Coordinates of C-alpha atoms and ligand atoms in Angstrom, one line a residue:
Chain S
M1 CA 70.2 78.2 117.3
E2 CA 70.9 80.8 114.7
L3 CA 73.2 80.7 111.7
L4 CA 75.2 83.8 110.9
F5 CA 77.0 83.9 107.6
L6 CA 80.5 85.5 107.8
G7 CA 81.5 84.8 104.2
T8 CA 79.4 83.6 101.3
G9 CA 81.7 83.9 98.3
A10 CA 83.6 81.2 96.2
G11 CA 87.3 80.7 95.7
V12 CA 88.7 84.2 96.3
P13 CA 87.5 87.1 98.4
A14 CA 85.6 89.8 96.7
K15 CA 84.5 93.2 98.0
R16 CA 80.9 92.1 98.5
R17 CA 81.4 88.5 99.6
N18 CA 84.2 87.2 101.8
V19 CA 85.4 83.6 101.5
T20 CA 83.5 80.9 103.4
S21 CA 82.7 80.9 107.1
M22 CA 79.5 80.5 109.1
A23 CA 78.8 80.9 112.8
L24 CA 76.3 78.5 114.4
K25 CA 75.2 80.5 117.4
M26 CA 74.0 78.4 120.3
L27 CA 74.2 81.0 123.1
N28 CA 70.9 80.0 124.8
E29 CA 71.5 76.3 124.2
R30 CA 75.1 76.0 125.3
G31 CA 76.6 79.4 125.8
A32 CA 78.8 78.8 122.8
V33 CA 79.3 79.5 119.1
W34 CA 80.6 77.0 116.6
L35 CA 82.2 78.0 113.3
I36 CA 81.9 76.1 110.1
D37 CA 84.9 76.8 107.8
C38 CA 87.2 79.7 108.4
G39 CA 88.4 81.4 105.2
E40 CA 90.9 84.2 105.3
A41 CA 89.7 87.3 107.2
T42 CA 87.0 85.5 109.1
Q43 CA 88.3 87.2 112.2
H44 CA 88.0 90.5 110.4
Q45 CA 84.4 89.8 109.6
I46 CA 83.8 88.9 113.2
L47 CA 84.9 92.4 114.2
H48 CA 81.7 93.7 112.5
T49 CA 79.4 91.4 114.5
T50 CA 78.7 90.9 118.2
L51 CA 80.5 87.5 118.2
K52 CA 83.1 87.1 120.9
P53 CA 86.1 84.9 119.7
R54 CA 86.4 83.4 123.2
R55 CA 82.9 82.0 122.8
I56 CA 83.9 79.9 119.9
E57 CA 84.0 76.4 121.2
K58 CA 84.4 74.3 118.1
I59 CA 85.3 74.8 114.4
F60 CA 84.2 72.4 111.8
I61 CA 86.2 72.4 108.5
T62 CA 84.4 71.0 105.5
H63 CA 87.5 70.7 103.3
L64 CA 91.0 72.0 103.0
H65 CA 90.8 74.4 100.1
G66 CA 92.3 77.7 101.0
D67 CA 89.1 79.7 100.8
H68 CA 87.8 77.5 103.7
I69 CA 90.9 77.3 106.0
F70 CA 93.3 80.2 105.5
G71 CA 91.7 82.3 108.3
L72 CA 92.2 79.6 110.9
P73 CA 95.7 80.4 112.2
G74 CA 94.9 84.1 112.6
L75 CA 91.6 83.4 114.4
L76 CA 93.2 80.9 116.8
G77 CA 95.9 83.4 117.6
S78 CA 93.6 86.3 118.1
R79 CA 91.3 84.3 120.3
S80 CA 94.2 83.8 122.7
F81 CA 95.5 87.4 122.4
Q82 CA 92.0 88.6 123.3
G83 CA 91.8 86.5 126.5
G84 CA 90.2 83.2 125.4
T85 CA 91.1 80.5 127.9
E86 CA 88.5 77.8 127.3
P87 CA 89.4 74.8 125.2
L88 CA 88.7 74.8 121.5
T89 CA 88.4 71.9 119.1
V90 CA 89.0 72.0 115.4
Y91 CA 87.4 69.2 113.3
G92 CA 88.5 68.6 109.8
P93 CA 89.8 66.3 107.1
P94 CA 93.3 64.7 107.6
G95 CA 95.9 67.4 106.8
I96 CA 94.2 70.0 109.0
R97 CA 96.5 69.2 111.9
A98 CA 99.8 69.7 110.0
F99 CA 98.5 73.0 108.5
V100 CA 97.5 74.5 111.8
E101 CA 100.5 73.2 113.7
T102 CA 103.0 74.4 111.1
A103 CA 101.3 77.9 111.0
L104 CA 101.3 78.2 114.8
Q105 CA 104.9 76.9 115.2
T106 CA 106.3 79.1 112.4
S107 CA 104.7 82.2 113.8
S108 CA 105.7 81.3 117.5
T109 CA 102.0 81.6 118.4
H110 CA 101.6 80.3 121.9
L111 CA 97.9 79.8 122.7
Q112 CA 96.7 80.5 126.2
Y113 CA 94.0 77.8 125.9
P114 CA 94.1 74.0 125.1
L115 CA 93.6 73.5 121.3
F116 CA 92.4 70.1 120.2
I117 CA 92.5 69.0 116.5
E118 CA 90.5 66.0 115.4
E119 CA 91.0 64.7 112.0
I120 CA 87.7 63.2 111.0
E121 CA 86.2 60.4 109.0
E122 CA 82.6 59.7 108.1
G123 CA 80.2 59.1 111.0
T124 CA 79.6 60.8 114.3
V125 CA 82.3 63.3 115.0
F126 CA 80.8 64.8 118.2
E127 CA 77.9 64.0 120.6
D128 CA 76.8 65.2 124.0
G129 CA 73.5 65.7 125.8
H130 CA 72.5 68.6 123.6
I131 CA 73.5 67.7 120.0
T132 CA 74.9 65.1 117.6
V133 CA 77.2 66.1 114.8
T134 CA 77.5 63.6 111.9
A135 CA 79.9 64.0 108.9
G136 CA 79.5 62.5 105.5
K137 CA 81.8 62.6 102.5
L138 CA 80.7 64.6 99.4
D139 CA 82.0 64.8 95.9
H140 CA 84.5 67.6 95.4
G141 CA 87.7 66.1 94.0
I142 CA 89.4 66.3 97.3
D143 CA 87.9 65.1 100.6
S144 CA 84.9 67.4 101.3
Y145 CA 82.5 66.8 104.2
G146 CA 79.0 67.8 105.0
Y147 CA 78.0 68.2 108.6
R148 CA 74.6 67.4 110.1
F149 CA 74.0 69.1 113.4
A150 CA 71.0 67.4 115.1
E151 CA 69.9 68.7 118.5
K152 CA 68.4 66.1 120.7
D153 CA 64.7 66.2 121.4
K154 CA 63.8 68.0 124.6
A155 CA 61.6 66.0 127.0
G156 CA 58.3 67.7 127.9
E157 CA 58.3 70.0 130.9
L158 CA 56.3 69.3 134.1
L159 CA 53.4 71.7 134.3
V160 CA 53.8 72.4 138.0
D161 CA 51.2 75.1 138.3
K162 CA 48.6 72.8 136.9
L163 CA 49.6 70.0 139.3
R164 CA 49.2 72.4 142.2
A165 CA 45.8 73.7 140.9
D166 CA 44.6 70.1 140.9
Q167 CA 45.8 69.6 144.5
I168 CA 48.5 67.1 143.6
P169 CA 51.1 67.5 146.3
P170 CA 54.8 68.0 145.4
G171 CA 57.2 65.1 146.1
P172 CA 58.9 62.2 144.3
L173 CA 55.6 61.6 142.4
Y174 CA 56.4 64.7 140.3
K175 CA 59.4 63.0 138.9
Q176 CA 57.4 59.9 137.9
I177 CA 54.8 62.1 136.2
K178 CA 57.5 63.9 134.3
E179 CA 58.8 60.6 133.1
G180 CA 55.3 59.8 131.8
K181 CA 54.3 57.2 134.4
T182 CA 50.7 56.8 135.7
V183 CA 50.8 57.3 139.5
T184 CA 48.4 56.7 142.3
L185 CA 48.1 59.4 145.0
E186 CA 47.7 58.8 148.8
D187 CA 44.0 60.0 148.5
G188 CA 43.4 57.2 146.0
R189 CA 43.3 59.2 142.8
T190 CA 45.0 57.8 139.7
I191 CA 46.8 60.4 137.7
D192 CA 47.3 60.2 134.0
P193 CA 50.6 62.1 133.4
Q194 CA 49.8 63.4 129.9
P195 CA 47.8 66.5 130.9
Y196 CA 50.6 67.5 133.3
T197 CA 53.5 67.6 130.9
S198 CA 54.1 69.8 127.9
D199 CA 54.8 68.2 124.6
P200 CA 58.4 67.1 124.0
Q201 CA 60.2 69.6 121.8
P202 CA 61.9 68.0 118.7
G203 CA 65.5 69.1 118.3
K204 CA 66.4 71.3 115.4
I205 CA 68.5 70.0 112.6
I206 CA 70.8 72.0 110.4
T207 CA 72.9 70.5 107.6
V208 CA 75.9 72.5 106.2
L209 CA 77.6 71.0 103.1
G210 CA 81.1 71.6 102.0
D211 CA 81.7 72.3 98.3
T212 CA 80.3 69.4 96.3
R213 CA 78.7 68.1 93.1
Q214 CA 75.2 66.8 93.5
C215 CA 75.5 63.5 95.3
A216 CA 73.6 60.9 97.4
A217 CA 75.6 61.7 100.5
A218 CA 74.4 65.3 100.5
E219 CA 70.8 64.1 100.4
E220 CA 71.3 61.7 103.2
L221 CA 73.0 64.3 105.5
A222 CA 70.1 66.8 104.8
E223 CA 67.2 64.3 105.3
G224 CA 64.4 66.2 107.0
A225 CA 66.6 69.1 108.2
D226 CA 65.1 72.4 109.3
L227 CA 67.7 74.2 107.3
L228 CA 70.0 73.1 104.5
V229 CA 73.0 75.3 103.6
H230 CA 74.1 74.2 100.1
E231 CA 76.7 75.7 97.8
A232 CA 75.5 77.1 94.5
T233 CA 78.7 78.2 92.8
F234 CA 77.0 78.3 89.4
N235 CA 73.7 79.1 87.8
A236 CA 71.4 76.6 86.2
D237 CA 72.9 77.0 82.7
S238 CA 76.4 76.1 84.0
A239 CA 75.9 72.5 84.8
Q240 CA 78.8 71.3 82.8
M241 CA 81.1 73.9 84.5
A242 CA 79.8 72.8 87.9
R243 CA 80.6 69.2 87.0
D244 CA 84.1 70.0 85.7
Y245 CA 85.0 72.0 88.8
F246 CA 83.2 69.7 91.3
H247 CA 80.6 72.2 92.3
S248 CA 76.8 72.5 92.1
T249 CA 74.3 74.7 90.3
T250 CA 71.3 76.5 91.9
V251 CA 69.0 73.8 90.5
Q252 CA 71.1 70.9 91.7
A253 CA 71.1 72.3 95.2
A254 CA 67.3 72.7 95.0
E255 CA 66.9 69.1 93.8
T256 CA 68.8 67.8 96.8
A257 CA 66.7 69.9 99.1
A258 CA 63.5 68.6 97.6
R259 CA 64.6 64.9 97.7
A260 CA 65.8 65.4 101.3
K261 CA 62.5 67.0 102.2
V262 CA 64.2 69.8 104.2
K263 CA 62.2 72.7 105.6
K264 CA 64.3 75.5 104.1
L265 CA 67.2 75.9 101.7
C266 CA 69.8 78.6 101.8
L267 CA 72.3 78.9 98.9
T268 CA 75.8 80.1 99.5
H269 CA 79.4 80.0 98.0
I270 CA 78.2 82.3 95.2
S271 CA 80.7 83.0 92.5
S272 CA 81.7 86.6 92.1
R273 CA 80.7 86.4 88.4
Y274 CA 77.1 86.9 89.5
T275 CA 76.3 90.5 90.3
K276 CA 73.9 91.6 92.9
E277 CA 71.4 92.2 90.1
M278 CA 71.6 88.6 89.0
E279 CA 70.9 87.1 92.4
S280 CA 67.1 87.2 92.1
E281 CA 67.5 85.1 89.0
L282 CA 69.6 82.5 90.9
V283 CA 66.9 82.3 93.6
K284 CA 64.2 81.9 90.9
E285 CA 66.0 79.0 89.3
A286 CA 66.1 77.2 92.6
A287 CA 62.6 78.2 93.6
A288 CA 61.2 76.5 90.5
V289 CA 62.4 73.2 92.1
F290 CA 62.2 73.8 95.8
E291 CA 60.7 76.4 98.2
P292 CA 61.3 78.1 100.6
V293 CA 64.8 79.1 99.3
L294 CA 67.0 82.1 99.8
I295 CA 70.4 83.2 98.9
A296 CA 72.9 84.1 101.7
H297 CA 74.9 87.3 102.0
D298 CA 77.7 88.2 104.4
F299 CA 76.2 88.9 107.8
L300 CA 72.8 87.3 107.1
E301 CA 71.5 85.7 110.2
L302 CA 68.9 82.9 110.0
P303 CA 67.0 81.2 112.8
V304 CA 67.3 77.4 112.5
G305 CA 63.7 76.1 112.4
Chain T
M1 CA 108.8 104.9 93.9
E2 CA 105.8 105.2 96.2
L3 CA 105.0 103.4 99.4
L4 CA 101.4 102.4 99.9
F5 CA 100.5 101.2 103.4
L6 CA 98.0 98.2 103.3
G7 CA 98.0 97.5 107.0
T8 CA 99.4 99.6 109.9
G9 CA 98.2 97.9 113.1
A10 CA 100.0 95.7 115.6
G11 CA 99.4 92.1 116.6
V12 CA 95.7 91.6 115.7
P13 CA 93.5 93.2 113.1
A14 CA 91.3 96.1 114.2
K15 CA 88.5 97.8 112.3
R16 CA 90.6 100.9 111.6
R17 CA 94.0 99.3 111.1
N18 CA 94.7 95.9 109.4
V19 CA 97.8 93.9 110.3
T20 CA 101.1 94.8 108.6
S21 CA 101.7 95.0 104.9
M22 CA 103.1 97.6 102.6
A23 CA 103.4 97.9 98.8
L24 CA 106.5 99.5 97.4
K25 CA 105.2 100.7 94.0
M26 CA 107.9 100.8 91.3
L27 CA 105.6 100.9 88.3
N28 CA 107.7 103.5 86.4
E29 CA 111.0 102.2 87.6
R30 CA 110.4 98.4 86.8
G31 CA 106.8 97.9 86.1
A32 CA 106.4 96.0 89.3
V33 CA 105.2 96.2 92.9
W34 CA 107.0 94.7 95.9
L35 CA 105.3 93.9 99.1
I36 CA 106.9 94.1 102.5
D37 CA 105.1 91.7 104.9
C38 CA 101.7 90.2 104.3
G39 CA 99.4 90.0 107.3
E40 CA 96.0 88.3 107.1
A41 CA 93.6 90.0 104.7
T42 CA 96.3 91.8 102.7
Q43 CA 94.7 90.6 99.6
H44 CA 91.4 92.0 100.9
Q45 CA 93.0 95.4 101.4
I46 CA 94.4 95.2 97.9
L47 CA 90.8 94.9 96.6
H48 CA 90.4 98.5 97.7
T49 CA 93.4 99.8 95.8
T50 CA 94.5 99.9 92.1
L51 CA 97.2 97.3 92.8
K52 CA 97.1 94.3 90.5
P53 CA 98.3 91.1 92.3
R54 CA 99.9 89.9 89.0
R55 CA 102.2 93.0 89.2
I56 CA 103.6 91.8 92.6
E57 CA 107.1 90.6 91.7
K58 CA 108.7 90.1 95.2
I59 CA 107.5 89.9 98.8
F60 CA 109.9 90.6 101.6
I61 CA 108.9 89.2 105.0
T62 CA 110.5 90.9 108.0
H63 CA 109.7 88.2 110.5
L64 CA 107.5 85.2 111.0
H65 CA 104.9 86.5 113.5
G66 CA 101.4 85.8 112.4
D67 CA 100.4 89.4 111.9
H68 CA 103.2 89.7 109.2
I69 CA 102.7 86.4 107.3
F70 CA 99.2 84.9 107.6
G71 CA 98.0 86.6 104.4
L72 CA 100.7 85.1 102.3
P73 CA 99.1 81.7 101.3
G74 CA 95.8 83.4 100.3
L75 CA 97.5 86.2 98.3
L76 CA 99.8 83.7 96.5
G77 CA 96.7 81.6 95.5
S78 CA 94.6 84.5 94.4
R79 CA 97.4 85.9 92.3
S80 CA 97.4 82.6 90.4
F81 CA 93.5 82.4 90.2
Q82 CA 93.5 85.9 88.8
G83 CA 95.8 85.1 86.0
G84 CA 99.2 85.9 87.3
T85 CA 101.8 84.0 85.3
E86 CA 105.1 85.9 86.0
P87 CA 107.5 84.5 88.6
L88 CA 107.3 85.7 92.2
T89 CA 110.0 85.5 94.8
V90 CA 109.3 85.5 98.6
Y91 CA 112.2 86.5 100.8
G92 CA 112.1 85.8 104.6
P93 CA 113.7 84.3 107.6
P94 CA 114.3 80.6 107.8
G95 CA 110.9 78.9 108.4
I96 CA 109.0 80.9 105.7
R97 CA 109.5 78.1 103.2
A98 CA 107.9 75.4 105.4
F99 CA 105.0 77.7 106.2
V100 CA 104.2 78.6 102.6
E101 CA 104.7 75.1 101.3
T102 CA 102.6 73.4 103.9
A103 CA 99.8 75.9 103.4
L104 CA 99.8 75.5 99.6
Q105 CA 100.1 71.7 99.7
T106 CA 97.4 71.3 102.4
S107 CA 95.0 73.4 100.3
S108 CA 95.9 71.7 97.0
T109 CA 96.8 75.2 95.7
H110 CA 98.5 74.7 92.3
L111 CA 100.1 78.0 91.3
Q112 CA 100.1 78.9 87.6
Y113 CA 103.4 80.8 88.0
P114 CA 106.9 79.9 89.3
L115 CA 107.2 80.6 93.0
F116 CA 110.7 81.0 94.5
I117 CA 111.3 81.2 98.2
E118 CA 114.6 82.5 99.5
E119 CA 115.4 82.1 103.2
I120 CA 117.6 85.0 104.0
E121 CA 120.4 86.0 106.2
E122 CA 122.1 89.4 106.8
G123 CA 123.6 91.1 103.8
T124 CA 122.5 91.7 100.2
V125 CA 119.4 89.7 99.4
F126 CA 118.8 91.0 96.0
E127 CA 120.6 93.2 93.4
D128 CA 120.1 94.1 89.8
G129 CA 120.8 97.1 87.6
H130 CA 118.0 99.1 89.3
I131 CA 118.2 98.4 93.0
T132 CA 120.0 96.8 95.9
V133 CA 118.2 95.2 98.8
T134 CA 120.1 94.7 102.0
A135 CA 118.8 92.9 105.1
G136 CA 120.0 93.4 108.7
K137 CA 119.0 91.7 111.9
L138 CA 117.0 93.7 114.4
D139 CA 116.1 93.0 118.1
H140 CA 112.7 91.3 118.4
G141 CA 113.1 88.1 120.4
I142 CA 112.7 86.1 117.2
D143 CA 114.7 86.8 114.0
S144 CA 113.3 90.1 112.6
Y145 CA 114.9 91.8 109.7
G146 CA 115.0 95.4 108.4
Y147 CA 115.3 95.9 104.7
R148 CA 117.1 98.8 103.0
F149 CA 116.0 99.3 99.4
A150 CA 118.6 101.4 97.7
E151 CA 118.1 102.4 94.1
K152 CA 121.3 102.8 92.0
D153 CA 122.3 106.3 90.9
K154 CA 121.1 107.1 87.5
A155 CA 123.9 108.4 85.2
G156 CA 123.4 111.8 83.6
E157 CA 121.5 111.9 80.3
L158 CA 123.2 113.1 77.1
L159 CA 121.7 116.6 76.1
V160 CA 121.4 115.8 72.4
D161 CA 119.6 119.0 71.5
K162 CA 122.4 121.0 72.9
L163 CA 125.1 118.9 71.1
R164 CA 123.3 119.5 67.8
A165 CA 122.9 123.2 68.5
D166 CA 126.6 123.4 69.0
Q167 CA 127.3 121.6 65.7
I168 CA 128.7 118.5 67.3
P169 CA 127.9 115.7 64.8
P170 CA 126.2 112.5 66.0
G171 CA 128.4 109.4 66.1
P172 CA 130.5 107.2 68.5
L173 CA 131.7 110.4 70.2
Y174 CA 128.3 110.9 71.8
K175 CA 128.8 107.7 73.8
Q176 CA 132.2 109.0 75.0
I177 CA 130.7 112.4 76.0
K178 CA 127.9 110.6 77.9
E179 CA 130.6 108.6 79.7
G180 CA 132.2 111.9 80.8
K181 CA 135.2 111.8 78.5
T182 CA 136.8 114.8 77.0
V183 CA 136.8 114.4 73.2
T184 CA 138.5 116.1 70.2
L185 CA 136.3 116.6 67.1
E186 CA 137.5 116.3 63.5
D187 CA 137.4 120.1 63.2
G188 CA 139.9 120.3 66.0
R189 CA 137.6 121.5 68.8
T190 CA 138.1 119.9 72.2
I191 CA 134.8 119.2 73.9
D192 CA 134.3 119.2 77.7
P193 CA 131.5 116.7 78.3
Q194 CA 130.1 118.4 81.4
P195 CA 127.9 121.0 79.7
Y196 CA 126.4 118.2 77.5
T197 CA 125.2 115.8 80.2
S198 CA 122.5 116.4 82.8
D199 CA 123.5 115.8 86.4
P200 CA 123.4 112.2 87.6
Q201 CA 120.3 111.4 89.7
P202 CA 121.0 109.8 93.0
G203 CA 118.9 106.7 93.7
K204 CA 116.3 106.9 96.3
I205 CA 116.6 104.9 99.5
I206 CA 113.8 103.5 101.7
T207 CA 114.4 101.5 104.8
V208 CA 111.5 99.4 106.3
L209 CA 112.2 97.8 109.6
G210 CA 110.5 94.7 111.0
D211 CA 109.3 94.8 114.6
T212 CA 112.2 95.7 116.9
R213 CA 113.6 97.3 120.0
Q214 CA 115.8 100.3 119.4
C215 CA 119.1 98.9 118.1
A216 CA 122.3 99.8 116.2
A217 CA 121.3 97.6 113.3
A218 CA 118.2 99.7 112.7
E219 CA 120.3 102.9 112.6
E220 CA 122.8 101.3 110.2
L221 CA 120.1 100.1 107.8
A222 CA 118.5 103.6 107.8
E223 CA 121.6 105.6 107.3
G224 CA 120.8 108.6 105.1
A225 CA 117.5 107.1 103.8
D226 CA 115.0 109.2 102.0
L227 CA 112.3 107.5 104.0
L228 CA 112.5 105.4 107.2
V229 CA 109.4 103.3 108.1
H230 CA 109.8 102.4 111.8
E231 CA 107.4 100.6 114.1
A232 CA 106.0 102.6 117.0
T233 CA 103.9 100.1 118.9
F234 CA 103.9 102.1 122.1
N235 CA 103.9 105.8 123.2
A236 CA 106.8 107.5 124.9
D237 CA 105.6 106.6 128.4
S238 CA 105.6 102.9 127.7
A239 CA 109.3 102.3 127.2
Q240 CA 109.3 99.5 129.8
M241 CA 106.5 97.7 128.0
A242 CA 108.2 98.3 124.6
R243 CA 111.3 96.7 126.0
D244 CA 109.5 93.7 127.6
Y245 CA 107.7 93.0 124.3
F246 CA 110.6 93.7 122.0
H247 CA 109.0 96.8 120.4
S248 CA 109.8 100.5 120.1
T249 CA 108.2 103.7 121.3
T250 CA 107.5 106.8 119.2
V251 CA 110.5 108.5 120.8
Q252 CA 112.9 105.6 120.2
A253 CA 111.9 105.5 116.5
A254 CA 112.6 109.2 116.3
E255 CA 116.0 108.8 118.0
T256 CA 117.0 106.2 115.4
A257 CA 115.8 108.5 112.6
A258 CA 117.8 111.4 114.0
R259 CA 121.0 109.3 114.4
A260 CA 120.7 107.8 111.0
K261 CA 120.1 111.3 109.5
V262 CA 117.1 110.1 107.4
K263 CA 115.1 112.6 105.4
K264 CA 111.7 111.5 106.6
L265 CA 110.3 109.2 109.3
C266 CA 107.0 107.4 109.1
L267 CA 105.6 105.5 112.1
T268 CA 103.6 102.4 111.7
H269 CA 102.5 99.2 113.6
I270 CA 100.4 101.2 115.9
S271 CA 98.7 99.4 118.8
S272 CA 94.9 99.5 118.8
R273 CA 95.1 100.9 122.3
Y274 CA 95.7 104.3 120.7
T275 CA 92.5 105.9 119.4
K276 CA 92.4 108.2 116.4
E277 CA 92.3 111.1 118.8
M278 CA 95.5 110.1 120.5
E279 CA 97.5 109.9 117.3
S280 CA 98.4 113.6 117.2
E281 CA 100.0 113.1 120.6
L282 CA 102.1 110.1 119.3
V283 CA 103.3 112.3 116.4
K284 CA 104.2 115.1 118.8
E285 CA 106.3 112.8 121.0
A286 CA 108.3 111.8 117.9
A287 CA 108.5 115.3 116.4
A288 CA 110.1 116.6 119.6
V289 CA 113.1 114.4 118.6
F290 CA 113.0 114.3 114.8
E291 CA 111.2 116.0 112.0
P292 CA 109.6 115.6 109.5
V293 CA 107.6 112.7 110.9
L294 CA 104.2 111.3 110.3
I295 CA 102.0 108.4 111.3
A296 CA 100.9 105.9 108.8
H297 CA 97.3 104.8 108.3
D298 CA 95.8 102.1 106.1
F299 CA 95.9 103.2 102.4
L300 CA 98.3 106.1 103.0
E301 CA 100.6 106.5 100.0
L302 CA 103.9 108.3 100.3
P303 CA 106.4 109.2 97.6
V304 CA 109.9 108.0 98.4
G305 CA 112.2 111.0 98.3
Ligands
ZN1 ZN1 85.2 76.8 98.2
ZN2 ZN1 104.0 92.7 114.5

């Protein structure tokens, strides 16, 4: 899993940072890409990457502010125009369906693939053999969700070469060994499965929060995550402004990361009032509270874990 | 008046051409800018120009396809966020109101200026002392309009220096001379007004068509225009494709320009199938039928007349 930032600004597009969108790339894991949020011109940003719109399987919307959704109708249309035929599901707060359907109907956009729209509430919004997605409500004036993407642990692999080297013949026993059972061979040997299986691989966890004030729900969603993506619309000095506008400061984001004991924090949704030169200061403010921390920029790609 | 192209592509955004939008700059004439169409990321394109969103007074939508309207909600919101307080009016085919209102309501966008939305039909859609805007229905499968922007003729100016030089004393007579009346002075002289007023200035006319097949309405809207902006989604060889998709070829655009006796033709809405290298060929096809003709590119600015 890798996270590719497509837009890292706040509120309105600026030359250096587009409005919010991220691509969670899971090409090895499931041959698919998921988007989180889709601000205006997300499809334009994608033109500058190797992402293929037809690979986008799911889009998770954190909240309905324009800087997080106005790119959705265009992206959905272009995915069809460019030959996407696989189903796509959009998850988001109630209201997302009316917005998307009105835009597609008004524009006579006829998608060549099945589009599903799921209006979410707190709890598990998707689960399959690979991953579980949980949503929790944050504190942003309007409904704003954070999403926790938790891959399932991968069972250990059978070390076939080692089994053969030790003259353990292939057959149904292999399956039992893989499942961790002690088995007895025809020649009388008793086989402890442990040396013949690799360690199980814990699934990676990434938490991406919508716009929010500091809140307990954020901490809960981020608990132990390999990567936490947290908005930091304001610097440490602007706590009152952050509170008034239902946003967070650098330090508040770092405090949540520390309490949730995440492995890495990435700050995004950076106000255009902060110039490139001021960014190192923003990182410093957060790093005084939690490390490792970095600040996102458009087209930054991070491995998860 | 100058016309600034903000997006000159067809259907979906490409790296070299964004989807459709144009700015009709009338800063000297009325201190305002009007937009024609507003595809996704029009506000992003504006970031690379000197246009101020608060100067945008009116937006004319030719038709409701996504590549002509999906930038509207974001632009309206950002204009407010960036301090626009003057009223703005959007003109467009029926359906534009529901689209804009749903997008603004869903996103909790509260504009700090009065927004008016006028769903148009054929005929005069706006008129004041400076200009008349007429809309006519084209041939594009869905309702698609062309707009004719016709400035009013400017009356001749009174040549005050010349009047004084000829010892004609200031007073109510000046007004009558300006109005073209022959007057008699107290000293008995009879004054022919003609030498004391400059020639009236004919208003400039620009016609911008929405997507369309070749049709009589296009010709009528363009009659005698100083500048005709016509879509040319396809090259001369693709007339059947143009017909099937309700678009025009280079040659069809030029034929309309010739029949309407316009002064200049500018081709736009160019499909991304045509590379930069193929553009001179597109211009040549049109030029065989009508000249002067040129092909638009993003950020091209043309004087009108
Ligand atoms: Zn936001
Ligand atoms: Zn179009």
